[in-house]
Amino acid sequence: MKRRQIRSISIPQYLLVLIALVALPCCAQDWIKTGTGLGMEKVRLAVPDFKPATADPKNGDLLNVFNGTLWNDLENAGIFDMASKSFYPLATPSNPADVKFDNWSSAPVNAAMLAFGNLGVTGNSVTVQGWLYDVKNVTSPQVLGKQYQDVATSDAARLMAHKFANEIIFRLGGGIPGIAESQIFFVSNRSGHKEIWVMDYDGANQHQITHLGAISLSPRISPDGSRLAFSSMSKTGWDIMMYSMDLNRTVNFPKFGGTNLSPAWSPDGTKLAFSSSRSGDPEIYVVDQSGSNLKRITAMKGPDVSPAWNRKTGAQITWVSGRTGLPQIYTMEADGTNTQRLTDQGYAVSPAWSPNGQFLIFSWIRHYGPGAPGAEDIYLMDLASKQWVQLTHDGGRNDFPYWSPDGRHIVFQSSRSGSEQIWSMLADGTQQKQLTSAGGNSQPNWSWK
């Protein structure tokens, strides 16, 4: 692309060009927000702490867990303007009869919606009652009313908060299910070996899944959540392994020979794509979920790795190829036809397809080589227009991005804090949060629901 000569532009034209260039980031954000569902007008939501419904001393601890989790879930959703609790009236409701509409719909709260309720422990059981009110509609305000009951534990209180948050998000977020009950699978070395771990979407409840005492990488949970595919070093080399979440153990899966890496599930759960060097050069293969009917779908000199399916249609696969030198992002039909190159410079890896099929996210060093400026950052590309925008700018190595099931969030690994850790952000690059801190943690994969 030829560099435009500044001197050939008159002063008024130059100013117009300068203004247009300054405005580009804003416009770029517009198409991201529209496509990811973050462009909708935010609902101003008030969420006063739920109140105790009984006199049981366990109420205090469980209320702290429930209230903190509910607020976190709704704030993390990215679709609400959360009214600050400092603006709330002194008297907050625990039941519908307590709601004073003007106190919530008028300044300083100025809420459109109010979520409120109560929690009460009786014996070994805890009951939560929650409501969502449209405080601008005095005649028929109730949008949602739910009751949950479970054992009186902190885990149960968290789960009930997640469920109520998801109900609110579903109703006020365009009918898209919330992610509060979703999980993130990842690789961690905190036990002394690189094993597969899992945590709640917000970083809570981190625990180890595999105990192979080897190096395990690239976890990929199946769409129905029943099986976990990953790559692990065994006695025969790098093999695709299969873990049953129902049986809590690895189950038999064929060995294909060579080095086998980066498995990826088709959206219907019937097929796996992966990279294998069984023919000498790493190529992309597809097999049935059982490991049968092996089919090679790439055949070019240079490594082909990191396949990912179109999450919406299952008809296309994106992957990384070194066929022209440095790794670049490509797409093809699921049978290997209609190959298209998407990136044209630098070092691009780790593509992942959005749930709506509209976007790719990937890790990109745009200017690669000794002394080249720039770091490894997460980028988002609109597949129809090939427009892209940079989402991370905080230095370090940012890699292995993956989408949340609602398409509004992205999880990734970053070394910005001094070691490799798992981070999350909204799909427009805002609200970046660190989820792990113990040991080194990498290669996150978000559950499908």
Tab-separated table of C-alpha atoms in Angstrom:
chain	number	residue	atom	x	y	z
A	1	MET	CA	0.000	0.000	0.000
A	2	LYS	CA	1.520	3.347	-1.085
A	3	ARG	CA	2.007	6.028	1.504
A	4	ARG	CA	-0.212	9.056	0.845
A	5	GLN	CA	1.751	12.282	0.281
A	6	ILE	CA	0.693	14.800	2.938
A	7	ARG	CA	1.837	17.796	0.889
A	8	SER	CA	-0.679	17.026	-1.851
A	9	ILE	CA	-3.566	17.613	0.549
A	10	SER	CA	-4.851	21.089	1.218
A	11	ILE	CA	-5.149	22.264	4.827
A	12	PRO	CA	-8.914	21.707	5.099
A	13	GLN	CA	-8.577	18.234	3.556
A	14	TYR	CA	-5.715	17.357	5.870
A	15	LEU	CA	-7.768	18.330	8.891
A	16	LEU	CA	-10.625	16.168	7.667
A	17	VAL	CA	-8.281	13.179	7.240
A	18	LEU	CA	-6.819	13.747	10.709
A	19	ILE	CA	-10.306	13.854	12.237
A	20	ALA	CA	-11.256	10.651	10.405
A	21	LEU	CA	-8.142	8.852	11.660
A	22	VAL	CA	-8.819	9.907	15.246
A	23	ALA	CA	-12.400	8.657	14.926
A	24	LEU	CA	-11.440	5.203	13.630
A	25	PRO	CA	-11.094	3.430	17.024
A	26	CYS	CA	-14.579	4.595	18.021
A	27	CYS	CA	-16.083	3.337	14.754
A	28	ALA	CA	-14.213	0.048	15.090
A	29	GLN	CA	-15.678	-0.422	18.547
A	30	ASP	CA	-19.145	0.194	17.122
A	31	TRP	CA	-19.085	-2.832	14.835
A	32	ILE	CA	-17.681	-5.030	17.599
A	33	LYS	CA	-20.354	-3.975	20.072
A	34	THR	CA	-23.139	-4.430	17.530
A	35	GLY	CA	-21.987	-7.920	16.524
A	36	THR	CA	-21.331	-9.172	20.051
A	37	GLY	CA	-24.549	-7.849	21.572
A	38	LEU	CA	-22.668	-5.266	23.628
A	39	GLY	CA	-24.086	-2.439	21.519
A	40	MET	CA	-27.513	-2.611	23.112
A	41	GLU	CA	-28.538	0.217	25.411
A	42	LYS	CA	-27.536	-0.709	28.950
A	43	VAL	CA	-30.351	-1.226	31.435
A	44	ARG	CA	-29.840	0.712	34.672
A	45	LEU	CA	-30.196	-1.924	37.371
A	46	ALA	CA	-30.331	-1.601	41.171
A	47	VAL	CA	-29.446	-4.675	43.222
A	48	PRO	CA	-29.729	-4.064	46.987
A	49	ASP	CA	-28.400	-6.806	49.250
A	50	PHE	CA	-30.861	-9.605	49.923
A	51	LYS	CA	-32.080	-9.666	53.510
A	52	PRO	CA	-32.333	-12.487	56.076
A	53	ALA	CA	-35.707	-14.225	56.157
A	54	THR	CA	-35.050	-16.184	59.377
A	55	ALA	CA	-33.070	-15.689	62.583
A	56	ASP	CA	-30.628	-18.555	61.936
A	57	PRO	CA	-26.988	-17.507	62.584
A	58	LYS	CA	-25.910	-19.159	59.311
A	59	ASN	CA	-27.752	-16.458	57.381
A	60	GLY	CA	-24.911	-13.957	57.675
A	61	ASP	CA	-22.202	-16.001	55.928
A	62	LEU	CA	-24.526	-17.316	53.237
A	63	LEU	CA	-25.914	-13.841	52.543
A	64	ASN	CA	-22.386	-12.495	52.092
A	65	VAL	CA	-21.663	-15.211	49.528
A	66	PHE	CA	-25.013	-14.828	47.741
A	67	ASN	CA	-24.988	-11.027	47.591
A	68	GLY	CA	-21.378	-10.815	46.441
A	69	THR	CA	-21.867	-13.451	43.757
A	70	LEU	CA	-25.117	-11.959	42.430
A	71	TRP	CA	-23.637	-8.458	42.137
A	72	ASN	CA	-20.484	-9.822	40.467
A	73	ASP	CA	-22.443	-11.854	37.922
A	74	LEU	CA	-24.613	-8.913	36.919
A	75	GLU	CA	-21.715	-6.454	36.807
A	76	ASN	CA	-19.636	-8.870	34.700
A	77	ALA	CA	-22.477	-9.361	32.207
A	78	GLY	CA	-21.502	-6.192	30.344
A	79	ILE	CA	-25.114	-5.217	29.557
A	80	PHE	CA	-26.112	-3.366	32.738
A	81	ASP	CA	-25.486	0.072	34.155
A	82	MET	CA	-25.228	-0.938	37.801
A	83	ALA	CA	-26.614	1.783	40.063
A	84	SER	CA	-24.122	2.423	42.877
A	85	LYS	CA	-25.244	1.179	46.291
A	86	SER	CA	-24.243	4.538	47.758
A	87	PHE	CA	-27.306	6.013	46.015
A	88	TYR	CA	-29.763	3.489	47.476
A	89	PRO	CA	-32.419	4.539	50.007
A	90	LEU	CA	-31.856	3.456	53.608
A	91	ALA	CA	-34.876	1.136	53.536
A	92	THR	CA	-34.320	-1.627	50.956
A	93	PRO	CA	-36.963	-4.269	50.137
A	94	SER	CA	-36.882	-7.972	50.883
A	95	ASN	CA	-40.443	-8.642	49.648
A	96	PRO	CA	-42.706	-7.078	46.986
A	97	ALA	CA	-44.764	-5.286	49.645
A	98	ASP	CA	-41.645	-3.339	50.694
A	99	VAL	CA	-40.972	-1.739	47.297
A	100	LYS	CA	-41.312	2.045	47.213
A	101	PHE	CA	-41.212	2.704	43.479
A	102	ASP	CA	-40.327	6.412	43.580
A	103	ASN	CA	-37.306	5.711	45.781
A	104	TRP	CA	-35.791	3.561	43.013
A	105	SER	CA	-37.015	5.124	39.767
A	106	SER	CA	-36.163	8.724	40.748
A	107	ALA	CA	-32.840	10.472	41.409
A	108	PRO	CA	-30.316	9.669	42.691
A	109	VAL	CA	-30.839	5.941	41.913
A	110	ASN	CA	-32.659	6.449	38.595
A	111	ALA	CA	-33.055	2.694	38.130
A	112	ALA	CA	-35.176	1.104	35.443
A	113	MET	CA	-35.030	-2.349	37.051
A	114	LEU	CA	-34.758	-3.510	40.662
A	115	ALA	CA	-33.592	-6.980	41.754
A	116	PHE	CA	-34.300	-7.795	45.400
A	117	GLY	CA	-35.233	-10.593	47.748
A	118	ASN	CA	-34.405	-12.595	50.857
A	119	LEU	CA	-32.481	-15.644	52.047
A	120	GLY	CA	-33.349	-17.786	55.024
A	121	VAL	CA	-31.774	-20.834	56.649
A	122	THR	CA	-33.994	-23.382	58.389
A	123	GLY	CA	-32.167	-26.404	59.782
A	124	ASN	CA	-29.869	-27.710	57.039
A	125	SER	CA	-31.812	-26.035	54.256
A	126	VAL	CA	-31.568	-22.566	52.712
A	127	THR	CA	-34.318	-20.868	50.712
A	128	VAL	CA	-33.889	-17.854	48.454
A	129	GLN	CA	-36.741	-15.753	47.096
A	130	GLY	CA	-35.865	-13.257	44.386
A	131	TRP	CA	-37.798	-10.757	42.276
A	132	LEU	CA	-37.020	-8.508	39.339
A	133	TYR	CA	-39.229	-5.407	39.104
A	134	ASP	CA	-39.674	-2.787	36.408
A	135	VAL	CA	-39.852	0.206	38.745
A	136	LYS	CA	-41.075	2.466	35.942
A	137	ASN	CA	-44.209	0.318	35.648
A	138	VAL	CA	-46.237	0.698	38.850
A	139	THR	CA	-49.279	-1.116	37.431
A	140	SER	CA	-47.589	-4.397	36.479
A	141	PRO	CA	-43.985	-4.252	37.700
A	142	GLN	CA	-42.985	-7.921	38.108
A	143	VAL	CA	-40.677	-9.216	35.393
A	144	LEU	CA	-39.419	-12.217	37.328
A	145	GLY	CA	-40.130	-14.086	40.544
A	146	LYS	CA	-38.076	-17.142	41.555
A	147	GLN	CA	-37.588	-19.377	44.585
A	148	TYR	CA	-34.609	-21.685	45.123
A	149	GLN	CA	-33.972	-24.232	47.851
A	150	ASP	CA	-30.814	-26.209	48.604
A	151	VAL	CA	-28.572	-27.400	51.426
A	152	ALA	CA	-27.255	-24.583	53.601
A	153	THR	CA	-23.693	-24.333	52.223
A	154	SER	CA	-21.627	-21.591	50.636
A	155	ASP	CA	-21.449	-23.562	47.368
A	156	ALA	CA	-25.236	-23.755	47.272
A	157	ALA	CA	-25.548	-20.027	47.950
A	158	ARG	CA	-23.160	-19.305	45.051
A	159	LEU	CA	-25.105	-21.606	42.743
A	160	MET	CA	-28.451	-19.999	43.592
A	161	ALA	CA	-26.967	-16.546	42.965
A	162	HIS	CA	-25.649	-17.760	39.586
A	163	LYS	CA	-29.077	-19.126	38.660
A	164	PHE	CA	-30.920	-15.936	39.590
A	165	ALA	CA	-28.348	-13.801	37.758
A	166	ASN	CA	-28.745	-15.928	34.636
A	167	GLU	CA	-32.523	-15.492	34.769
A	168	ILE	CA	-32.133	-11.711	34.929
A	169	ILE	CA	-29.553	-11.646	32.129
A	170	PHE	CA	-31.735	-13.828	29.902
A	171	ARG	CA	-34.776	-11.580	30.329
A	172	LEU	CA	-33.015	-8.245	30.005
A	173	GLY	CA	-30.245	-9.244	27.589
A	174	GLY	CA	-32.173	-10.106	24.452
A	175	GLY	CA	-32.951	-13.718	25.306
A	176	ILE	CA	-29.285	-14.809	25.323
A	177	PRO	CA	-28.551	-17.212	28.220
A	178	GLY	CA	-26.179	-15.924	30.874
A	179	ILE	CA	-22.766	-17.476	31.550
A	180	ALA	CA	-22.816	-17.449	35.357
A	181	GLU	CA	-22.991	-21.259	35.533
A	182	SER	CA	-20.405	-21.845	32.787
A	183	GLN	CA	-16.886	-23.171	33.392
A	184	ILE	CA	-13.392	-22.575	32.060
A	185	PHE	CA	-10.966	-25.465	31.498
A	186	PHE	CA	-7.255	-24.711	31.475
A	187	VAL	CA	-3.719	-26.040	31.917
A	188	SER	CA	-1.963	-25.495	35.255
A	189	ASN	CA	1.432	-26.554	36.610
A	190	ARG	CA	0.611	-25.850	40.255
A	191	SER	CA	0.619	-29.581	41.142
A	192	GLY	CA	4.143	-30.046	39.724
A	193	HIS	CA	3.007	-31.238	36.287
A	194	LYS	CA	1.002	-29.617	33.532
A	195	GLU	CA	-2.456	-31.036	34.204
A	196	ILE	CA	-5.971	-30.038	33.141
A	197	TRP	CA	-7.920	-27.944	35.648
A	198	VAL	CA	-11.354	-26.307	35.705
A	199	MET	CA	-12.876	-23.268	37.404
A	200	ASP	CA	-16.129	-21.330	37.450
A	201	TYR	CA	-16.372	-18.563	34.855
A	202	ASP	CA	-15.404	-15.935	37.465
A	203	GLY	CA	-12.297	-17.798	38.698
A	204	ALA	CA	-13.907	-19.430	41.740
A	205	ASN	CA	-13.788	-23.134	42.609
A	206	GLN	CA	-10.501	-23.976	40.851
A	207	HIS	CA	-9.715	-27.687	40.966
A	208	GLN	CA	-7.657	-30.308	39.164
A	209	ILE	CA	-9.238	-32.780	36.721
A	210	THR	CA	-6.419	-34.950	35.341
A	211	HIS	CA	-3.717	-36.628	37.433
A	212	LEU	CA	-1.548	-38.153	34.713
A	213	GLY	CA	1.816	-36.932	35.997
A	214	ALA	CA	2.743	-35.890	32.459
A	215	ILE	CA	2.382	-32.832	30.214
A	216	SER	CA	-1.226	-32.282	29.160
A	217	LEU	CA	-2.251	-29.434	26.849
A	218	SER	CA	-5.118	-27.933	24.815
A	219	PRO	CA	-8.221	-28.956	26.796
A	220	ARG	CA	-11.460	-28.856	24.788
A	221	ILE	CA	-14.782	-29.672	26.460
A	222	SER	CA	-17.475	-31.260	24.276
A	223	PRO	CA	-20.629	-29.264	23.458
A	224	ASP	CA	-22.723	-31.396	25.831
A	225	GLY	CA	-20.103	-31.162	28.601
A	226	SER	CA	-19.707	-34.932	28.923
A	227	ARG	CA	-16.206	-35.392	27.479
A	228	LEU	CA	-12.932	-33.515	27.596
A	229	ALA	CA	-10.479	-33.936	24.723
A	230	PHE	CA	-6.859	-32.870	25.191
A	231	SER	CA	-3.337	-33.699	24.066
A	232	SER	CA	-0.918	-35.429	26.400
A	233	MET	CA	2.572	-36.884	26.316
A	234	SER	CA	2.327	-40.669	26.685
A	235	LYS	CA	4.773	-43.545	26.257
A	236	THR	CA	4.103	-43.496	22.516
A	237	GLY	CA	4.394	-39.716	22.085
A	238	TRP	CA	1.839	-36.922	21.878
A	239	ASP	CA	-1.644	-38.452	21.679
A	240	ILE	CA	-5.202	-37.162	21.756
A	241	MET	CA	-6.723	-38.217	25.084
A	242	MET	CA	-10.358	-38.392	26.123
A	243	TYR	CA	-11.654	-37.809	29.656
A	244	SER	CA	-15.212	-38.707	30.687
A	245	MET	CA	-16.696	-36.039	32.947
A	246	ASP	CA	-19.393	-38.522	33.977
A	247	LEU	CA	-16.942	-41.298	34.949
A	248	ASN	CA	-14.221	-38.917	36.201
A	249	ARG	CA	-11.481	-40.802	34.352
A	250	THR	CA	-9.811	-41.112	30.975
A	251	VAL	CA	-11.460	-43.459	28.474
A	252	ASN	CA	-10.047	-45.259	25.448
A	253	PHE	CA	-9.365	-43.239	22.319
A	254	PRO	CA	-7.398	-44.359	19.236
A	255	LYS	CA	-3.697	-43.564	18.799
A	256	PHE	CA	-2.868	-42.238	15.354
A	257	GLY	CA	0.936	-42.206	15.339
A	258	GLY	CA	3.135	-39.146	15.066
A	259	THR	CA	2.580	-35.999	17.122
A	260	ASN	CA	-1.127	-35.274	17.706
A	261	LEU	CA	-2.127	-31.893	19.105
A	262	SER	CA	-4.884	-29.293	19.572
A	263	PRO	CA	-8.182	-31.221	19.321
A	264	ALA	CA	-11.352	-29.239	18.546
A	265	TRP	CA	-14.996	-30.326	18.709
A	266	SER	CA	-17.517	-29.696	15.948
A	267	PRO	CA	-20.544	-27.778	17.301
A	268	ASP	CA	-22.783	-30.871	17.099
A	269	GLY	CA	-20.252	-32.931	19.077
A	270	THR	CA	-20.006	-35.659	16.422
A	271	LYS	CA	-16.477	-34.884	15.136
A	272	LEU	CA	-13.017	-33.837	16.272
A	273	ALA	CA	-10.462	-31.915	14.243
A	274	PHE	CA	-6.809	-32.018	15.291
A	275	SER	CA	-3.254	-31.663	14.005
A	276	SER	CA	-1.189	-34.792	13.368
A	277	SER	CA	2.281	-35.430	11.946
A	278	ARG	CA	1.451	-39.096	11.207
A	279	SER	CA	2.209	-38.484	7.512
A	280	GLY	CA	5.467	-36.657	8.319
A	281	ASP	CA	4.295	-33.033	8.077
A	282	PRO	CA	1.749	-31.677	10.616
A	283	GLU	CA	-1.642	-31.614	8.834
A	284	ILE	CA	-5.277	-31.158	9.899
A	285	TYR	CA	-7.344	-34.323	10.287
A	286	VAL	CA	-10.994	-34.943	11.186
A	287	VAL	CA	-12.376	-38.025	12.955
A	288	ASP	CA	-15.720	-39.102	14.353
A	289	GLN	CA	-16.230	-38.589	18.081
A	290	SER	CA	-15.208	-42.228	18.655
A	291	GLY	CA	-11.926	-41.706	16.793
A	292	SER	CA	-13.007	-43.641	13.699
A	293	ASN	CA	-13.149	-42.544	10.033
A	294	LEU	CA	-9.898	-40.598	10.061
A	295	LYS	CA	-9.746	-38.082	7.181
A	296	ARG	CA	-6.925	-35.749	6.244
A	297	ILE	CA	-8.167	-32.334	5.028
A	298	THR	CA	-4.926	-30.370	4.429
A	299	ALA	CA	-1.995	-31.361	2.250
A	300	MET	CA	0.560	-28.570	1.967
A	301	LYS	CA	4.236	-28.326	2.862
A	302	GLY	CA	4.587	-26.502	6.182
A	303	PRO	CA	2.912	-27.127	9.557
A	304	ASP	CA	-0.893	-26.967	9.814
A	305	VAL	CA	-2.102	-26.744	13.420
A	306	SER	CA	-4.721	-25.358	15.843
A	307	PRO	CA	-8.026	-26.090	14.051
A	308	ALA	CA	-11.291	-24.506	15.275
A	309	TRP	CA	-14.785	-25.001	13.852
A	310	ASN	CA	-17.335	-22.374	12.900
A	311	ARG	CA	-19.337	-22.505	16.144
A	312	LYS	CA	-22.596	-21.572	14.412
A	313	THR	CA	-22.647	-23.739	11.292
A	314	GLY	CA	-19.949	-26.381	11.701
A	315	ALA	CA	-19.363	-25.966	7.957
A	316	GLN	CA	-15.964	-24.237	8.119
A	317	ILE	CA	-12.703	-24.637	9.992
A	318	THR	CA	-10.121	-21.991	10.790
A	319	TRP	CA	-6.538	-23.008	11.502
A	320	VAL	CA	-2.897	-21.889	11.547
A	321	SER	CA	-0.560	-22.712	8.661
A	322	GLY	CA	3.127	-22.067	8.056
A	323	ARG	CA	2.895	-22.893	4.348
A	324	THR	CA	4.107	-19.421	3.347
A	325	GLY	CA	6.691	-19.014	6.103
A	326	LEU	CA	5.574	-17.451	9.380
A	327	PRO	CA	2.277	-18.804	10.793
A	328	GLN	CA	-0.887	-17.159	9.474
A	329	ILE	CA	-4.638	-17.659	9.982
A	330	TYR	CA	-6.646	-19.449	7.285
A	331	THR	CA	-10.200	-20.717	6.818
A	332	MET	CA	-11.546	-23.600	4.733
A	333	GLU	CA	-14.683	-25.659	4.314
A	334	ALA	CA	-14.911	-28.592	6.696
A	335	ASP	CA	-13.893	-30.931	3.855
A	336	GLY	CA	-10.693	-28.964	3.184
A	337	THR	CA	-11.864	-27.010	0.119
A	338	ASN	CA	-12.050	-23.242	-0.479
A	339	THR	CA	-8.934	-22.239	1.450
A	340	GLN	CA	-8.656	-18.525	2.278
A	341	ARG	CA	-5.865	-16.664	4.051
A	342	LEU	CA	-7.038	-14.044	6.575
A	343	THR	CA	-3.844	-12.504	7.982
A	344	ASP	CA	-1.115	-11.137	5.741
A	345	GLN	CA	1.780	-10.167	7.988
A	346	GLY	CA	3.556	-10.891	11.240
A	347	TYR	CA	2.987	-13.983	13.364
A	348	ALA	CA	-0.679	-15.015	13.853
A	349	VAL	CA	-1.815	-18.023	15.922
A	350	SER	CA	-4.584	-19.477	18.131
A	351	PRO	CA	-7.788	-18.637	16.198
A	352	ALA	CA	-11.223	-19.180	17.757
A	353	TRP	CA	-14.621	-18.728	16.092
A	354	SER	CA	-17.378	-16.722	17.814
A	355	PRO	CA	-20.663	-18.475	18.728
A	356	ASN	CA	-22.578	-16.379	16.162
A	357	GLY	CA	-20.126	-17.235	13.369
A	358	GLN	CA	-19.374	-13.568	12.668
A	359	PHE	CA	-15.950	-13.069	14.266
A	360	LEU	CA	-12.574	-14.666	14.776
A	361	ILE	CA	-10.293	-13.880	17.692
A	362	PHE	CA	-6.618	-14.757	17.554
A	363	SER	CA	-3.175	-13.852	18.879
A	364	TRP	CA	-1.039	-11.711	16.581
A	365	ILE	CA	2.429	-10.197	16.568
A	366	ARG	CA	1.791	-7.835	13.684
A	367	HIS	CA	5.427	-6.760	13.280
A	368	TYR	CA	7.526	-9.860	13.871
A	369	GLY	CA	11.300	-10.053	13.913
A	370	PRO	CA	14.394	-8.802	15.783
A	371	GLY	CA	13.865	-5.248	16.990
A	372	ALA	CA	10.321	-5.074	15.600
A	373	PRO	CA	7.890	-2.911	17.611
A	374	GLY	CA	4.781	-4.332	19.235
A	375	ALA	CA	3.925	-7.289	21.441
A	376	GLU	CA	1.753	-10.396	21.117
A	377	ASP	CA	-1.833	-9.225	21.549
A	378	ILE	CA	-5.389	-10.446	21.084
A	379	TYR	CA	-7.174	-9.252	17.939
A	380	LEU	CA	-10.730	-9.592	16.711
A	381	MET	CA	-11.660	-9.843	13.015
A	382	ASP	CA	-15.054	-9.472	11.352
A	383	LEU	CA	-15.065	-12.240	8.751
A	384	ALA	CA	-17.385	-10.525	6.277
A	385	SER	CA	-15.404	-7.280	5.991
A	386	LYS	CA	-11.971	-8.545	7.152
A	387	GLN	CA	-11.846	-5.529	9.493
A	388	TRP	CA	-9.866	-6.151	12.650
A	389	VAL	CA	-9.280	-4.388	15.936
A	390	GLN	CA	-6.724	-4.871	18.708
A	391	LEU	CA	-8.251	-5.849	22.079
A	392	THR	CA	-5.234	-6.028	24.418
A	393	HIS	CA	-2.533	-3.371	24.796
A	394	ASP	CA	-0.955	-4.166	28.158
A	395	GLY	CA	2.359	-5.682	27.105
A	396	GLY	CA	3.541	-9.202	27.740
A	397	ARG	CA	2.437	-12.243	25.806
A	398	ASN	CA	-1.330	-12.512	25.227
A	399	ASP	CA	-2.397	-15.769	23.602
A	400	PHE	CA	-4.962	-18.593	23.382
A	401	PRO	CA	-8.157	-16.506	23.332
A	402	TYR	CA	-11.497	-18.298	23.533
A	403	TRP	CA	-15.142	-17.195	23.477
A	404	SER	CA	-17.749	-17.437	26.206
A	405	PRO	CA	-20.989	-19.209	25.208
A	406	ASP	CA	-22.881	-15.892	25.084
A	407	GLY	CA	-20.353	-14.295	22.712
A	408	ARG	CA	-19.969	-11.269	24.997
A	409	HIS	CA	-16.786	-12.338	26.785
A	410	ILE	CA	-13.327	-13.648	25.929
A	411	VAL	CA	-10.892	-15.618	28.075
A	412	PHE	CA	-7.161	-15.673	27.312
A	413	GLN	CA	-3.733	-16.215	28.826
A	414	SER	CA	-1.373	-13.333	29.515
A	415	SER	CA	2.088	-12.884	31.017
A	416	ARG	CA	1.494	-9.214	31.874
A	417	SER	CA	1.545	-9.877	35.633
A	418	GLY	CA	4.943	-11.603	35.492
A	419	SER	CA	3.781	-15.189	34.936
A	420	GLU	CA	1.310	-16.886	32.627
A	421	GLN	CA	-2.189	-16.461	34.046
A	422	ILE	CA	-5.784	-16.670	32.824
A	423	TRP	CA	-7.631	-13.406	32.191
A	424	SER	CA	-11.092	-12.525	30.924
A	425	MET	CA	-12.541	-9.446	29.218
A	426	LEU	CA	-15.633	-8.285	27.414
A	427	ALA	CA	-15.541	-8.942	23.672
A	428	ASP	CA	-14.776	-5.274	22.971
A	429	GLY	CA	-11.588	-5.483	25.072
A	430	THR	CA	-12.925	-3.738	28.191
A	431	GLN	CA	-13.198	-5.025	31.788
A	432	GLN	CA	-9.998	-7.103	31.706
A	433	LYS	CA	-9.729	-9.197	34.869
A	434	GLN	CA	-7.210	-11.732	36.151
A	435	LEU	CA	-8.818	-15.069	37.121
A	436	THR	CA	-5.844	-17.181	38.301
A	437	SER	CA	-2.730	-16.453	40.344
A	438	ALA	CA	-1.292	-19.708	41.772
A	439	GLY	CA	1.355	-21.372	39.597
A	440	GLY	CA	1.406	-20.945	35.838
A	441	ASN	CA	-1.915	-21.214	33.998
A	442	SER	CA	-2.555	-21.280	30.279
A	443	GLN	CA	-4.628	-22.406	27.273
A	444	PRO	CA	-8.158	-21.673	28.580
A	445	ASN	CA	-11.269	-23.194	26.995
A	446	TRP	CA	-14.774	-21.952	27.888
A	447	SER	CA	-17.619	-24.467	28.148
A	448	TRP	CA	-20.341	-24.337	25.473
A	449	LYS	CA	-23.064	-23.444	28.001
